[in-house]
PDB file of C-alpha atoms in Angstrom:
ATOM      1  CA  UNK A 576       6.857  -4.699  -2.205  1.00  0.00           C
ATOM      2  CA  UNK A 577       6.204  -8.007  -1.699  1.00  0.00           C
ATOM      3  CA  UNK A 578       5.849  -9.977  -5.419  1.00  0.00           C
ATOM      4  CA  UNK A 579       4.732 -13.424  -6.016  1.00  0.00           C
ATOM      5  CA  UNK A 580       5.325 -14.636 -10.082  1.00  0.00           C
ATOM      6  CA  UNK A 581       3.745 -18.303 -11.173  1.00  0.00           C
ATOM      7  CA  UNK A 582       6.318 -20.188 -13.157  1.00  0.00           C
ATOM      8  CA  UNK A 583       5.655 -23.782 -15.340  1.00  0.00           C
ATOM      9  CA  UNK A 584       4.468 -25.330 -18.371  1.00  0.00           C
ATOM     10  CA  UNK A 585       1.338 -23.363 -19.853  1.00  0.00           C
ATOM     11  CA  UNK A 586       0.081 -27.112 -21.847  1.00  0.00           C
ATOM     12  CA  UNK A 587      -0.981 -30.303 -20.040  1.00  0.00           C
ATOM     13  CA  UNK A 588      -2.358 -33.452 -21.062  1.00  0.00           C
ATOM     14  CA  UNK A 589      -5.143 -34.763 -20.006  1.00  0.00           C
ATOM     15  CA  UNK A 590      -4.783 -37.643 -17.436  1.00  0.00           C
ATOM     16  CA  UNK A 591      -0.933 -35.990 -16.307  1.00  0.00           C
ATOM     17  CA  UNK A 592      -0.319 -33.734 -13.648  1.00  0.00           C
ATOM     18  CA  UNK A 593      -0.123 -30.148 -13.518  1.00  0.00           C
ATOM     19  CA  UNK A 594       3.059 -28.559 -11.961  1.00  0.00           C
ATOM     20  CA  UNK A 595       2.970 -24.939 -11.337  1.00  0.00           C
ATOM     21  CA  UNK A 596       5.936 -22.886  -8.657  1.00  0.00           C
ATOM     22  CA  UNK A 597       5.319 -19.276  -7.235  1.00  0.00           C
ATOM     23  CA  UNK A 598       9.088 -17.478  -6.745  1.00  0.00           C
ATOM     24  CA  UNK A 599       8.280 -14.927  -3.744  1.00  0.00           C
ATOM     25  CA  UNK A 600      10.054 -11.941  -3.962  1.00  0.00           C
ATOM     26  CA  UNK A 601      10.519  -8.767  -1.068  1.00  0.00           C
ATOM     27  CA  UNK A 602       9.734 -11.572   2.025  1.00  0.00           C
ATOM     28  CA  UNK A 603      10.541 -15.050   2.985  1.00  0.00           C
ATOM     29  CA  UNK A 604       8.082 -17.513   3.844  1.00  0.00           C
ATOM     30  CA  UNK A 605      10.011 -18.378   6.456  1.00  0.00           C
ATOM     31  CA  UNK A 606       8.767 -14.889   8.701  1.00  0.00           C
ATOM     32  CA  UNK A 607       5.450 -16.442   8.415  1.00  0.00           C
ATOM     33  CA  UNK A 608       1.775 -16.079   6.899  1.00  0.00           C
ATOM     34  CA  UNK A 609       0.245 -18.094   5.058  1.00  0.00           C
ATOM     35  CA  UNK A 610       0.910 -18.920   0.356  1.00  0.00           C
ATOM     36  CA  UNK A 611      -2.010 -20.260  -1.597  1.00  0.00           C
ATOM     37  CA  UNK A 612      -2.811 -20.923  -4.845  1.00  0.00           C
ATOM     38  CA  UNK A 613      -6.118 -19.396  -6.544  1.00  0.00           C
ATOM     39  CA  UNK A 614      -7.680 -20.469 -10.015  1.00  0.00           C
ATOM     40  CA  UNK A 615      -9.758 -18.938 -13.211  1.00  0.00           C
ATOM     41  CA  UNK A 616     -10.883 -21.092 -15.349  1.00  0.00           C
ATOM     42  CA  UNK A 617     -11.777 -18.732 -19.056  1.00  0.00           C
ATOM     43  CA  UNK A 618     -15.449 -16.473 -18.204  1.00  0.00           C
ATOM     44  CA  UNK A 619     -15.883 -17.722 -15.272  1.00  0.00           C
ATOM     45  CA  UNK A 620     -15.321 -16.897 -11.548  1.00  0.00           C
ATOM     46  CA  UNK A 621     -12.051 -17.722  -8.802  1.00  0.00           C
ATOM     47  CA  UNK A 622     -11.284 -21.357  -6.922  1.00  0.00           C
ATOM     48  CA  UNK A 623      -9.957 -21.301  -3.870  1.00  0.00           C
ATOM     49  CA  UNK A 624      -7.424 -24.476  -4.539  1.00  0.00           C
ATOM     50  CA  UNK A 625      -5.173 -24.310  -1.147  1.00  0.00           C
ATOM     51  CA  UNK A 626      -2.568 -23.249   0.778  1.00  0.00           C
ATOM     52  CA  UNK A 627       0.371 -23.847   2.974  1.00  0.00           C
ATOM     53  CA  UNK A 628       2.381 -22.724   5.924  1.00  0.00           C
ATOM     54  CA  UNK A 629       5.552 -22.147   5.901  1.00  0.00           C
ATOM     55  CA  UNK A 630       6.006 -25.286   8.084  1.00  0.00           C
ATOM     56  CA  UNK A 631       4.675 -26.809   5.799  1.00  0.00           C
ATOM     57  CA  UNK A 632       1.234 -27.583   7.190  1.00  0.00           C
ATOM     58  CA  UNK A 633      -1.667 -27.580   4.141  1.00  0.00           C
ATOM     59  CA  UNK A 634      -5.332 -26.471   4.125  1.00  0.00           C
ATOM     60  CA  UNK A 635      -6.811 -27.455   0.518  1.00  0.00           C
ATOM     61  CA  UNK A 636     -10.580 -26.790  -1.083  1.00  0.00           C
ATOM     62  CA  UNK A 637     -12.417 -30.674  -0.320  1.00  0.00           C
ATOM     63  CA  UNK A 638     -13.705 -31.030  -3.735  1.00  0.00           C
ATOM     64  CA  UNK A 639      -9.712 -30.875  -4.864  1.00  0.00           C
ATOM     65  CA  UNK A 640      -8.202 -32.407  -2.214  1.00  0.00           C
ATOM     66  CA  UNK A 641      -7.473 -36.254  -3.518  1.00  0.00           C
ATOM     67  CA  UNK A 642      -5.583 -34.691  -6.725  1.00  0.00           C
ATOM     68  CA  UNK A 643      -3.926 -31.448  -4.482  1.00  0.00           C
ATOM     69  CA  UNK A 644      -0.629 -31.199  -2.501  1.00  0.00           C
ATOM     70  CA  UNK A 645       1.361 -28.170  -2.125  1.00  0.00           C
ATOM     71  CA  UNK A 646       4.441 -27.885  -0.420  1.00  0.00           C
ATOM     72  CA  UNK A 647       6.654 -25.419   0.020  1.00  0.00           C
ATOM     73  CA  UNK A 648      10.658 -24.624  -0.312  1.00  0.00           C
ATOM     74  CA  UNK A 649      11.884 -21.996   2.254  1.00  0.00           C
ATOM     75  CA  UNK A 650      15.547 -21.920   1.154  1.00  0.00           C
ATOM     76  CA  UNK A 651      14.151 -21.104  -2.132  1.00  0.00           C
ATOM     77  CA  UNK A 652      11.927 -18.872  -1.000  1.00  0.00           C
ATOM     78  CA  UNK A 653       9.353 -20.916  -2.966  1.00  0.00           C
ATOM     79  CA  UNK A 654       6.493 -22.934  -2.449  1.00  0.00           C
ATOM     80  CA  UNK A 655       5.159 -25.256  -5.522  1.00  0.00           C
ATOM     81  CA  UNK A 656       1.560 -26.589  -6.833  1.00  0.00           C
ATOM     82  CA  UNK A 657       1.020 -30.062  -7.466  1.00  0.00           C
ATOM     83  CA  UNK A 658      -2.618 -30.834  -9.259  1.00  0.00           C
ATOM     84  CA  UNK A 659      -3.140 -34.791 -10.565  1.00  0.00           C
ATOM     85  CA  UNK A 660      -4.946 -36.727 -13.103  1.00  0.00           C
ATOM     86  CA  UNK A 661      -6.379 -33.846 -15.084  1.00  0.00           C
ATOM     87  CA  UNK A 662      -8.856 -32.927 -17.484  1.00  0.00           C
ATOM     88  CA  UNK A 663     -10.082 -30.251 -19.260  1.00  0.00           C
ATOM     89  CA  UNK A 664     -11.779 -29.157 -16.448  1.00  0.00           C
ATOM     90  CA  UNK A 665      -8.648 -27.853 -15.046  1.00  0.00           C
ATOM     91  CA  UNK A 666      -7.949 -25.263 -17.739  1.00  0.00           C
ATOM     92  CA  UNK A 667      -7.581 -22.068 -15.265  1.00  0.00           C
ATOM     93  CA  UNK A 668      -4.987 -19.715 -15.242  1.00  0.00           C
ATOM     94  CA  UNK A 669      -3.823 -20.276 -12.106  1.00  0.00           C
ATOM     95  CA  UNK A 670      -2.322 -17.239  -9.779  1.00  0.00           C
ATOM     96  CA  UNK A 671      -0.760 -17.689  -6.182  1.00  0.00           C
ATOM     97  CA  UNK A 672      -0.892 -14.742  -3.394  1.00  0.00           C
ATOM     98  CA  UNK A 673       0.283 -14.038   0.232  1.00  0.00           C
ATOM     99  CA  UNK A 674      -2.771 -14.478   2.847  1.00  0.00           C
ATOM    100  CA  UNK A 675      -3.525 -11.056   5.069  1.00  0.00           C
ATOM    101  CA  UNK A 676      -3.601 -13.998   8.095  1.00  0.00           C
ATOM    102  CA  UNK A 677      -0.265 -14.766   8.940  1.00  0.00           C
ATOM    103  CA  UNK A 678      -2.491 -17.462  11.417  1.00  0.00           C
ATOM    104  CA  UNK A 679      -5.131 -18.908   9.346  1.00  0.00           C
ATOM    105  CA  UNK A 680      -6.259 -18.207   5.271  1.00  0.00           C
ATOM    106  CA  UNK A 681      -9.212 -15.573   5.586  1.00  0.00           C
ATOM    107  CA  UNK A 682      -7.942 -14.205   1.947  1.00  0.00           C
ATOM    108  CA  UNK A 683      -5.680 -13.549  -0.392  1.00  0.00           C
ATOM    109  CA  UNK A 684      -3.981  -9.515   0.584  1.00  0.00           C
ATOM    110  CA  UNK A 685      -0.726 -10.106  -2.410  1.00  0.00           C
ATOM    111  CA  UNK A 686      -1.493 -12.114  -6.164  1.00  0.00           C
ATOM    112  CA  UNK A 687       0.828 -12.673  -8.681  1.00  0.00           C
ATOM    113  CA  UNK A 688       0.343 -11.822 -12.608  1.00  0.00           C
ATOM    114  CA  UNK A 689      -1.417 -15.629 -13.135  1.00  0.00           C
ATOM    115  CA  UNK A 690      -0.676 -18.214 -15.492  1.00  0.00           C
ATOM    116  CA  UNK A 691      -2.847 -19.271 -18.299  1.00  0.00           C
ATOM    117  CA  UNK A 692      -3.036 -23.960 -17.786  1.00  0.00           C
ATOM    118  CA  UNK A 693      -4.483 -25.259 -20.881  1.00  0.00           C
ATOM    119  CA  UNK A 694      -4.629 -29.355 -20.788  1.00  0.00           C
ATOM    120  CA  UNK A 695      -5.037 -30.473 -23.814  1.00  0.00           C
ATOM    121  CA  UNK A 696      -3.631 -33.259 -25.906  1.00  0.00           C
TER     122      UNK A 696
ATOM    123  CA  UNK B1035     -18.250 -26.519   0.600  1.00  0.00           C
ATOM    124  CA  UNK B1036     -21.264 -24.195  -1.731  1.00  0.00           C
ATOM    125  CA  UNK B1037     -19.874 -21.085  -3.517  1.00  0.00           C
ATOM    126  CA  UNK B1038     -20.924 -17.937  -1.917  1.00  0.00           C
ATOM    127  CA  UNK B1039     -24.056 -15.991  -3.820  1.00  0.00           C
ATOM    128  CA  UNK B1040     -23.168 -13.354  -5.766  1.00  0.00           C
ATOM    129  CA  UNK B1041     -26.241 -11.198  -8.401  1.00  0.00           C
ATOM    130  CA  UNK B1042     -24.445 -12.068 -11.542  1.00  0.00           C
ATOM    131  CA  UNK B1043     -24.879  -8.036 -12.254  1.00  0.00           C
ATOM    132  CA  UNK B1044     -25.368  -4.813 -11.128  1.00  0.00           C
ATOM    133  CA  UNK B1045     -24.931  -1.561 -13.391  1.00  0.00           C
ATOM    134  CA  UNK B1046     -25.043   2.489 -12.142  1.00  0.00           C
ATOM    135  CA  UNK B1047     -24.445   5.834 -13.200  1.00  0.00           C
ATOM    136  CA  UNK B1048     -21.632   7.685 -12.767  1.00  0.00           C
ATOM    137  CA  UNK B1049     -21.681   9.601  -9.140  1.00  0.00           C
ATOM    138  CA  UNK B1050     -24.421   7.188  -7.803  1.00  0.00           C
ATOM    139  CA  UNK B1051     -24.337   4.185  -5.140  1.00  0.00           C
ATOM    140  CA  UNK B1052     -23.801   0.693  -6.135  1.00  0.00           C
ATOM    141  CA  UNK B1053     -24.358  -2.323  -3.244  1.00  0.00           C
ATOM    142  CA  UNK B1054     -23.124  -5.654  -4.323  1.00  0.00           C
ATOM    143  CA  UNK B1055     -24.221  -8.730  -1.739  1.00  0.00           C
ATOM    144  CA  UNK B1056     -22.838 -12.348  -1.237  1.00  0.00           C
ATOM    145  CA  UNK B1057     -24.575 -14.165   0.501  1.00  0.00           C
ATOM    146  CA  UNK B1058     -23.522 -17.705   2.843  1.00  0.00           C
ATOM    147  CA  UNK B1059     -24.131 -19.105   5.612  1.00  0.00           C
ATOM    148  CA  UNK B1060     -23.507 -19.677   9.663  1.00  0.00           C
ATOM    149  CA  UNK B1061     -20.559 -21.101   8.805  1.00  0.00           C
ATOM    150  CA  UNK B1062     -19.191 -19.200   6.814  1.00  0.00           C
ATOM    151  CA  UNK B1063     -20.171 -15.314   6.140  1.00  0.00           C
ATOM    152  CA  UNK B1064     -22.252 -15.310   9.224  1.00  0.00           C
ATOM    153  CA  UNK B1065     -19.879 -16.187  11.260  1.00  0.00           C
ATOM    154  CA  UNK B1066     -16.394 -14.857  10.787  1.00  0.00           C
ATOM    155  CA  UNK B1067     -15.008 -11.340  10.274  1.00  0.00           C
ATOM    156  CA  UNK B1068     -13.715 -12.526   7.726  1.00  0.00           C
ATOM    157  CA  UNK B1069     -15.021 -11.305   4.506  1.00  0.00           C
ATOM    158  CA  UNK B1070     -12.882  -9.842   1.871  1.00  0.00           C
ATOM    159  CA  UNK B1071     -14.018  -7.937  -1.173  1.00  0.00           C
ATOM    160  CA  UNK B1072     -11.758  -8.615  -4.506  1.00  0.00           C
ATOM    161  CA  UNK B1073     -11.494  -6.289  -7.630  1.00  0.00           C
ATOM    162  CA  UNK B1074     -10.690  -7.759 -10.555  1.00  0.00           C
ATOM    163  CA  UNK B1075     -10.290  -5.790 -14.952  1.00  0.00           C
ATOM    164  CA  UNK B1076     -10.280  -7.802 -17.160  1.00  0.00           C
ATOM    165  CA  UNK B1077      -7.079  -9.439 -17.982  1.00  0.00           C
ATOM    166  CA  UNK B1078      -5.440  -8.602 -14.996  1.00  0.00           C
ATOM    167  CA  UNK B1079      -5.440 -10.275 -11.009  1.00  0.00           C
ATOM    168  CA  UNK B1080      -7.807  -9.825  -8.980  1.00  0.00           C
ATOM    169  CA  UNK B1081      -7.098  -6.212  -5.722  1.00  0.00           C
ATOM    170  CA  UNK B1082      -8.252  -6.675  -1.942  1.00  0.00           C
ATOM    171  CA  UNK B1083     -10.212  -3.867  -1.783  1.00  0.00           C
ATOM    172  CA  UNK B1084     -12.075  -4.594   1.725  1.00  0.00           C
ATOM    173  CA  UNK B1085     -10.865  -6.856   3.842  1.00  0.00           C
ATOM    174  CA  UNK B1086     -12.733  -8.240   7.849  1.00  0.00           C
ATOM    175  CA  UNK B1087     -16.133  -6.728   6.606  1.00  0.00           C
ATOM    176  CA  UNK B1088     -15.499  -3.477   6.380  1.00  0.00           C
ATOM    177  CA  UNK B1089     -11.487  -2.321   6.513  1.00  0.00           C
ATOM    178  CA  UNK B1090      -9.791  -0.487   3.218  1.00  0.00           C
ATOM    179  CA  UNK B1091      -6.200  -1.697   2.694  1.00  0.00           C
ATOM    180  CA  UNK B1092      -3.984   1.249   2.330  1.00  0.00           C
ATOM    181  CA  UNK B1093      -4.261   2.790  -1.029  1.00  0.00           C
ATOM    182  CA  UNK B1094      -7.685   1.588  -1.403  1.00  0.00           C
ATOM    183  CA  UNK B1095     -10.891   4.748  -2.234  1.00  0.00           C
ATOM    184  CA  UNK B1096     -12.815   5.335   1.058  1.00  0.00           C
ATOM    185  CA  UNK B1097     -15.863   6.008  -1.748  1.00  0.00           C
ATOM    186  CA  UNK B1098     -15.498   2.168  -1.037  1.00  0.00           C
ATOM    187  CA  UNK B1099     -17.209   0.182   1.610  1.00  0.00           C
ATOM    188  CA  UNK B1100     -18.511  -3.350   3.771  1.00  0.00           C
ATOM    189  CA  UNK B1101     -20.509  -4.729   5.584  1.00  0.00           C
ATOM    190  CA  UNK B1102     -21.702  -8.115   6.780  1.00  0.00           C
ATOM    191  CA  UNK B1103     -25.891  -8.578   8.388  1.00  0.00           C
ATOM    192  CA  UNK B1104     -26.224 -12.009   9.448  1.00  0.00           C
ATOM    193  CA  UNK B1105     -25.443 -14.200   6.835  1.00  0.00           C
ATOM    194  CA  UNK B1106     -25.156 -11.524   3.948  1.00  0.00           C
ATOM    195  CA  UNK B1107     -22.215  -9.414   3.701  1.00  0.00           C
ATOM    196  CA  UNK B1108     -22.509  -6.113   1.109  1.00  0.00           C
ATOM    197  CA  UNK B1109     -19.893  -4.240  -0.757  1.00  0.00           C
ATOM    198  CA  UNK B1110     -21.247  -0.508  -1.375  1.00  0.00           C
ATOM    199  CA  UNK B1111     -19.180   2.146  -4.492  1.00  0.00           C
ATOM    200  CA  UNK B1112     -20.002   5.401  -3.832  1.00  0.00           C
ATOM    201  CA  UNK B1113     -19.727   7.852  -6.524  1.00  0.00           C
ATOM    202  CA  UNK B1114     -19.301   5.771  -9.187  1.00  0.00           C
ATOM    203  CA  UNK B1115     -16.873   5.773 -11.272  1.00  0.00           C
ATOM    204  CA  UNK B1116     -15.708   4.166 -14.810  1.00  0.00           C
ATOM    205  CA  UNK B1117     -12.409   2.515 -13.604  1.00  0.00           C
ATOM    206  CA  UNK B1118     -14.854   1.240 -10.807  1.00  0.00           C
ATOM    207  CA  UNK B1119     -16.248  -1.255 -13.659  1.00  0.00           C
ATOM    208  CA  UNK B1120     -15.224  -4.831 -13.229  1.00  0.00           C
ATOM    209  CA  UNK B1121     -15.799  -7.902 -12.141  1.00  0.00           C
ATOM    210  CA  UNK B1122     -16.692  -7.980  -8.059  1.00  0.00           C
ATOM    211  CA  UNK B1123     -15.485 -10.628  -5.870  1.00  0.00           C
ATOM    212  CA  UNK B1124     -16.458 -11.590  -2.237  1.00  0.00           C
ATOM    213  CA  UNK B1125     -14.593 -14.143   0.178  1.00  0.00           C
ATOM    214  CA  UNK B1126     -15.257 -15.787   3.430  1.00  0.00           C
ATOM    215  CA  UNK B1127     -13.383 -17.908   6.287  1.00  0.00           C
ATOM    216  CA  UNK B1128     -15.141 -20.820   6.684  1.00  0.00           C
ATOM    217  CA  UNK B1129     -15.798 -23.057  10.066  1.00  0.00           C
ATOM    218  CA  UNK B1130     -13.859 -25.607   7.830  1.00  0.00           C
ATOM    219  CA  UNK B1131     -10.428 -23.485   8.217  1.00  0.00           C
ATOM    220  CA  UNK B1132     -10.907 -23.171   4.107  1.00  0.00           C
ATOM    221  CA  UNK B1133     -11.807 -20.257   1.743  1.00  0.00           C
ATOM    222  CA  UNK B1134     -14.394 -19.376   0.084  1.00  0.00           C
ATOM    223  CA  UNK B1135     -15.315 -17.263  -2.823  1.00  0.00           C
ATOM    224  CA  UNK B1136     -18.671 -15.926  -3.776  1.00  0.00           C
ATOM    225  CA  UNK B1137     -19.444 -16.668  -7.676  1.00  0.00           C
ATOM    226  CA  UNK B1138     -18.124 -12.789  -8.805  1.00  0.00           C
ATOM    227  CA  UNK B1139     -20.706  -9.475 -10.209  1.00  0.00           C
ATOM    228  CA  UNK B1140     -19.954  -8.481 -13.443  1.00  0.00           C
ATOM    229  CA  UNK B1141     -20.840  -4.290 -12.262  1.00  0.00           C
ATOM    230  CA  UNK B1142     -20.683  -1.684 -15.433  1.00  0.00           C
ATOM    231  CA  UNK B1143     -20.863   1.378 -15.188  1.00  0.00           C
ATOM    232  CA  UNK B1144     -23.569   3.656 -17.507  1.00  0.00           C
TER     233      UNK B1144
END
């Protein structure tokens, strides 16, 4: 069974960079699928941030693209999210997920439990 | 990319059927078969209920069904149960090879 676990600071200061890591168990990232990040501000809906393939190929939400970097470390079976120049609007629960498709980004199949990141001084 | 359009809320009584719509454009919902539906209970991660417009993952009740007509996809829940009360989100692949979610629909079981 594929399991994902987010980790990283729960509090980030405005203008700094938010960094999260997702550790995958039960499946090797090197075997395929897209691996992504989704966020959900308190009381609001889901927003797709972006996804990465094991080769390092990425797709990003156009509205966040200038601030987002998603990378993969196959040796640790992890992938990571960096979001720069954060503001209070970036406060959200951040989920990592594995996609349904092995060849394209069509929607998450397996989700992590989520981690709340608050942007505040 | 703009979020897909869902009704903010729907409600129904136990045993009834409800349908939640998800409207996009020809560049997302209307152009591809890659529409998914997710159920989210408070404080929990979303759960995949429907993929590829109308397919159910193993373990999902056959009371949940999906369909699509033009630029609008729909999720139908039949035989409504108290445990179905949750938020529901649709998502779609887009022509830019990205993913877009709907704004979400709160289902209340009366």
